[in-house]
């Protein structure tokens, strides 16, 4: 399949990442079939996309006149059969292997054989996911960053089985979305989390060992290293439970004790202090 033959894209899962992915495809001119199991999630996703488009209009990134067309390109569906019309599909369902297995199996049966299937997983092996499908050579990782409409990067992950053709097409597609694709081979945490999570973990150790307060750790990294957000602010944004899960994937996958999750991170998670989403993490969010 050529890049120009891709006109309709299926996005599986309409949560945090799915609505952002649907947004950028629709904004780039693609017809988007946004599929979720819950109608409520679809309604919320469309609402979020509308608000985010408004923000882009206000910032001068999108002409006001284009907004209605972007919204009409979105087709929210609960009926999975509707995805059969897609020329490319990307899944953004919860980070649980059993859910991924079910969703990929379903998509694999419905999509035409030449259609590429992509995953936005943060931590599951792309090679293992590819092996669950009948199209492992047409399976690829498309790791978007949150918030998707804002962040420039897409890590394009090559599973062991991914063909050069599928990989190149996905790189081109990410460029069509106005993103900067970066080629990465499949390995635990890819590059993004392999490098970021040890930084967050070390910042948590600094707090646990009373080297400095969270504010001080973040100030050092922002003012001294030019990071736009401190690592602990960022950890709260990502979710401390998600950070611990990804550290566990790195620890198990690479077998190196340097990836062991900081006990303070685990303690916060045990307390339900998960970051922004629970109103408390390293910081308070009243
Ligand atoms: N949140 C992030 O910052 C982030 C960043 C990069 C990658 N990711 C990855 O993106 C994926 C999605 O994460 P999220 O944060 O958007 O999750 P989320 O929980 O916000 O959204 C998941 C959505 O999938 C839906 N869903 C569940 N089962 C489904 C099914 N069978 N078919 C279709 N939809 C189904 C849920 O109803 C929900 O709306 C995960 O693999 C995660 O690792 C997340």
Coordinates of C-alpha atoms and ligand atoms in Angstrom, one line a residue:
X1 CA 0.0 0.0 0.0
X2 CA 1.3 3.5 -0.8
X3 CA 1.1 6.5 1.5
X4 CA -1.5 8.2 -0.7
X5 CA -3.8 5.1 -0.6
X6 CA -4.2 5.8 3.2
X7 CA -7.3 7.9 3.6
X8 CA -9.3 6.3 6.4
X9 CA -7.7 5.5 9.7
X10 CA -9.1 3.4 12.6
X11 CA -8.2 4.5 16.1
X12 CA -9.0 1.8 18.7
X13 CA -9.7 3.2 22.1
X14 CA -10.9 6.8 22.7
X15 CA -9.2 7.5 26.0
X16 CA -6.4 10.0 26.8
X17 CA -4.3 8.9 23.9
X18 CA -7.0 7.7 21.5
X19 CA -8.7 11.1 21.4
X20 CA -5.4 12.8 20.8
X21 CA -4.4 10.4 18.0
X22 CA -7.9 10.8 16.4
X23 CA -7.5 14.6 16.6
X24 CA -4.1 14.7 14.8
X25 CA -5.3 12.3 12.0
X26 CA -8.5 14.3 11.5
X27 CA -6.7 17.6 11.5
X28 CA -4.3 16.2 8.9
X29 CA -7.2 15.4 6.5
X30 CA -7.8 11.7 7.3
X31 CA -11.2 10.2 7.8
X32 CA -11.1 8.7 11.3
X33 CA -13.1 5.8 12.7
X34 CA -12.8 6.2 16.4
X35 CA -13.8 3.0 18.1
X36 CA -14.4 2.4 21.8
X37 CA -16.4 -0.1 23.8
X38 CA -18.1 2.6 25.8
X39 CA -20.4 5.3 24.2
X40 CA -19.6 7.6 27.1
X41 CA -15.8 7.5 26.3
X42 CA -16.6 8.4 22.7
X43 CA -18.8 11.3 23.7
X44 CA -16.1 12.5 26.1
X45 CA -13.4 12.1 23.4
X46 CA -15.3 14.2 20.9
X47 CA -15.9 16.9 23.5
X48 CA -12.2 16.9 24.3
X49 CA -11.2 17.1 20.6
X50 CA -13.6 20.0 20.2
X51 CA -12.1 21.9 23.1
X52 CA -8.6 21.2 21.9
X53 CA -9.4 22.4 18.4
X54 CA -10.8 25.6 20.0
X55 CA -7.5 26.0 21.8
X56 CA -5.6 25.6 18.5
X57 CA -7.8 28.2 16.8
X58 CA -7.1 30.7 19.7
X59 CA -3.4 30.1 19.4
X60 CA -3.5 30.6 15.6
X61 CA -2.5 27.1 14.8
X62 CA -5.7 26.2 13.0
X63 CA -7.9 28.5 10.9
X64 CA -11.4 28.8 12.6
X65 CA -13.0 27.9 9.2
X66 CA -11.3 24.5 9.2
X67 CA -12.7 23.3 12.6
X68 CA -16.1 22.0 11.3
X69 CA -14.4 20.0 8.6
X70 CA -12.0 18.4 11.1
X71 CA -15.0 17.4 13.3
X72 CA -17.0 16.0 10.3
X73 CA -14.0 13.7 9.5
X74 CA -14.5 12.0 12.9
X75 CA -16.8 9.0 13.1
X76 CA -17.2 7.7 16.6
X77 CA -18.4 4.1 16.7
X78 CA -19.0 1.3 19.2
X79 CA -19.6 -1.3 16.5
X80 CA -16.2 -2.9 15.8
X81 CA -17.3 -4.0 12.3
X82 CA -17.0 -0.3 11.2
X83 CA -13.2 -0.5 11.3
X84 CA -13.2 -2.8 8.2
X85 CA -13.2 0.3 6.0
X86 CA -9.8 1.5 7.4
X87 CA -6.6 1.8 5.4
X88 CA -4.5 2.0 8.6
X89 CA -5.2 1.2 12.2
X90 CA -3.7 2.1 15.5
X91 CA -4.7 0.8 18.9
X92 CA -4.7 2.9 22.1
X93 CA -6.6 0.6 24.5
X94 CA -5.5 0.1 28.1
X95 CA -2.0 -1.2 28.8
X96 CA -3.1 -4.8 29.6
X97 CA -1.9 -7.7 27.5
X98 CA -5.3 -9.5 27.6
X99 CA -7.1 -6.4 26.3
X100 CA -4.4 -5.8 23.6
X101 CA -4.7 -9.4 22.6
X102 CA -8.5 -9.2 22.2
X103 CA -8.5 -5.9 20.3
X104 CA -5.6 -6.8 18.0
X105 CA -7.2 -10.2 17.2
X106 CA -10.5 -8.6 16.4
X107 CA -8.8 -5.9 14.2
X108 CA -6.6 -8.4 12.5
X109 CA -9.7 -10.4 11.4
X110 CA -11.6 -7.3 10.1
X111 CA -8.9 -5.3 8.4
X112 CA -7.9 -6.0 4.8
X113 CA -4.7 -8.0 4.6
X114 CA -2.5 -5.1 3.2
X115 CA -3.5 -2.7 6.0
X116 CA -0.9 -1.9 8.6
X117 CA -1.8 -2.4 12.3
X118 CA 0.0 -0.2 14.8
X119 CA 0.2 -0.1 18.6
X120 CA 0.7 2.9 20.9
X121 CA 1.8 0.7 23.8
X122 CA 4.3 2.3 26.2
X123 CA 5.8 -0.8 27.5
X124 CA 4.6 -4.1 26.0
X125 CA 6.9 -5.8 23.5
X126 CA 6.0 -4.8 20.0
X127 CA 7.6 -8.1 18.8
X128 CA 5.2 -10.0 21.2
X129 CA 2.2 -8.0 20.0
X130 CA 3.1 -8.5 16.3
X131 CA 3.3 -12.3 17.0
X132 CA -0.3 -12.2 18.1
X133 CA -1.5 -11.2 14.7
X134 CA -1.5 -12.9 11.3
X135 CA 0.3 -9.8 9.8
X136 CA 3.5 -9.5 12.0
X137 CA 5.4 -8.0 9.1
X138 CA 2.7 -5.3 8.8
X139 CA 2.7 -4.6 12.5
X140 CA 4.6 -1.5 13.9
X141 CA 4.8 0.6 17.0
X142 CA 3.6 4.2 16.8
X143 CA 4.3 5.6 20.2
X144 CA 2.7 9.0 20.5
X145 CA 3.4 11.3 23.5
X146 CA 0.8 12.9 25.7
X147 CA -0.8 15.4 25.0
X148 CA -0.8 14.1 21.4
X149 CA -1.9 17.3 19.6
X150 CA 0.9 19.2 21.3
X151 CA 3.9 16.9 21.4
X152 CA 6.1 16.7 18.3
X153 CA 7.6 13.3 18.8
X154 CA 6.4 9.9 17.5
X155 CA 8.7 7.0 18.4
X156 CA 8.2 4.6 15.5
X157 CA 9.1 1.2 16.8
X158 CA 10.3 -1.6 14.6
X159 CA 9.3 -5.0 15.9
X160 CA 11.6 -7.9 15.0
X161 CA 9.1 -8.9 12.3
X162 CA 8.3 -5.4 10.9
X163 CA 9.0 -5.2 7.2
X164 CA 11.1 -2.2 5.8
X165 CA 8.0 -1.2 3.8
X166 CA 5.7 -1.1 6.8
X167 CA 8.3 0.8 8.8
X168 CA 8.9 3.4 6.1
X169 CA 5.2 3.9 5.5
X170 CA 4.6 4.6 9.2
X171 CA 7.5 7.0 9.3
X172 CA 6.0 8.9 6.3
X173 CA 2.5 8.8 7.9
X174 CA 3.8 10.4 11.1
X175 CA 5.3 13.2 9.0
X176 CA 2.0 13.7 7.3
X177 CA 0.6 14.4 10.8
X178 CA 3.1 17.2 11.2
X179 CA 5.0 15.0 13.8
X180 CA 8.7 14.2 13.9
X181 CA 9.1 10.5 13.7
X182 CA 12.2 8.9 15.3
X183 CA 13.2 5.3 14.4
X184 CA 13.7 3.0 17.4
X185 CA 14.1 -0.8 17.6
X186 CA 11.9 -2.8 19.9
X187 CA 13.3 -3.1 23.4
X188 CA 11.9 -2.6 26.9
X189 CA 10.8 1.0 27.3
X190 CA 12.0 1.9 23.8
X191 CA 14.1 5.0 24.1
X192 CA 11.6 7.4 25.7
X193 CA 10.9 5.4 28.9
X194 CA 14.3 3.8 29.1
X195 CA 15.8 7.2 29.5
X196 CA 13.0 9.0 31.3
X197 CA 12.0 6.5 33.9
X198 CA 15.5 6.2 35.5
X199 CA 15.6 10.0 35.7
X200 CA 12.2 10.1 37.5
X201 CA 13.3 7.2 39.7
X202 CA 16.5 8.9 40.7
X203 CA 14.6 12.1 41.5
X204 CA 12.3 10.1 43.8
X205 CA 15.4 8.6 45.5
X206 CA 16.6 12.2 46.1
X207 CA 13.4 12.9 47.9
X208 CA 13.3 9.6 49.8
X209 CA 16.9 10.1 51.0
X210 CA 16.1 13.7 52.0
X211 CA 18.7 15.1 49.6
X212 CA 16.2 17.8 48.6
X213 CA 12.5 18.6 48.5
X214 CA 10.5 17.8 45.4
X215 CA 10.4 21.5 44.6
X216 CA 14.2 21.7 44.9
X217 CA 14.8 18.6 42.7
X218 CA 12.5 20.0 40.0
X219 CA 14.1 23.5 40.3
X220 CA 17.6 22.0 39.7
X221 CA 16.5 20.2 36.6
X222 CA 14.4 23.1 35.2
X223 CA 16.8 25.9 35.9
X224 CA 20.1 24.0 35.6
X225 CA 19.3 21.6 32.8
X226 CA 16.7 23.5 30.9
X227 CA 14.0 20.9 31.3
X228 CA 10.6 22.5 30.7
X229 CA 9.1 20.4 33.6
X230 CA 10.9 18.9 36.6
X231 CA 11.0 15.1 36.7
X232 CA 8.7 14.9 39.7
X233 CA 6.1 17.3 38.2
X234 CA 6.3 15.1 35.1
X235 CA 5.9 11.9 37.1
X236 CA 2.7 13.3 38.7
X237 CA 1.5 14.2 35.2
X238 CA 2.2 10.7 33.9
X239 CA 0.8 9.0 37.0
X240 CA 3.0 7.4 39.7
X241 CA 1.3 4.0 39.2
X242 CA 2.2 4.1 35.5
X243 CA 5.8 5.1 36.3
X244 CA 6.1 2.1 38.7
X245 CA 4.6 -0.3 36.1
X246 CA 7.1 0.9 33.4
X247 CA 10.0 0.6 35.8
X248 CA 8.9 -3.0 36.5
X249 CA 8.9 -3.7 32.8
X250 CA 12.4 -2.2 32.5
X251 CA 13.6 -4.2 35.5
X252 CA 12.1 -7.5 34.3
X253 CA 12.9 -7.0 30.7
X254 CA 16.5 -5.9 31.1
X255 CA 17.3 -7.7 34.4
X256 CA 19.4 -4.9 35.7
X257 CA 18.8 -3.8 39.3
X258 CA 19.4 -0.2 38.3
X259 CA 15.8 -0.1 37.1
X260 CA 14.2 -1.2 40.4
X261 CA 11.4 1.2 41.3
X262 CA 12.2 3.6 44.2
X263 CA 10.4 2.4 47.4
X264 CA 9.0 5.9 47.9
X265 CA 7.3 5.7 44.5
X266 CA 5.8 2.4 45.5
X267 CA 4.7 3.7 48.8
X268 CA 2.9 6.7 47.2
X269 CA 1.1 4.3 44.9
X270 CA 0.1 2.1 47.8
X271 CA -1.3 5.2 49.5
X272 CA -3.3 6.1 46.4
X273 CA -1.1 9.1 45.8
X274 CA -0.9 8.7 42.0
X275 CA -0.2 12.3 41.0
X276 CA -2.5 14.7 39.2
X277 CA -5.3 12.2 38.6
X278 CA -5.7 11.5 42.4
X279 CA -5.1 15.1 43.5
X280 CA -1.9 14.2 45.3
X281 CA 1.5 12.8 44.3
X282 CA 4.7 14.6 44.9
X283 CA 2.6 17.7 44.9
X284 CA -0.9 18.6 45.9
X285 CA -3.6 19.3 43.3
X286 CA -6.6 20.7 45.2
Ligands
LIG1 N1 -1.4 8.2 28.9 C1 -0.2 8.4 28.4 O1 0.5 9.3 28.8 C2 0.4 7.4 27.4 C3 1.5 7.9 26.6 C4 1.9 7.0 25.6 C5 1.3 5.8 25.3 N2 0.3 5.4 26.1 C6 -0.3 4.1 25.8 O2 -1.5 4.3 25.1 C7 -2.5 3.3 25.4 C8 -3.8 3.9 25.9 O3 -3.5 4.7 27.1 P1 -4.5 5.8 27.6 O4 -3.8 6.5 28.7 O5 -5.1 6.5 26.5 O6 -5.7 4.8 28.3 P2 -7.2 5.2 28.7 O7 -7.5 4.3 29.8 O8 -7.3 6.7 28.9 O9 -8.0 4.8 27.4 C9 -8.2 3.5 26.9 C10 -9.6 3.5 26.2 O10 -9.7 2.2 25.6 C11 -11.1 1.8 25.7 N3 -11.2 0.4 25.6 C12 -11.1 -0.6 26.5 N4 -11.3 -1.8 25.9 C13 -11.5 -1.6 24.6 C14 -11.7 -2.4 23.4 N5 -11.8 -3.7 23.6 N6 -11.9 -1.8 22.2 C15 -11.8 -0.4 22.1 N7 -11.6 0.4 23.1 C16 -11.4 -0.2 24.3 C17 -11.5 2.3 27.1 O11 -12.9 2.4 27.2 C18 -10.8 3.7 27.1 O12 -11.6 4.7 26.6 C19 -1.8 2.3 26.4 O13 -1.2 1.3 25.7 C20 -0.7 3.2 27.0 O14 0.4 2.5 27.5 C21 -0.2 6.2 27.1

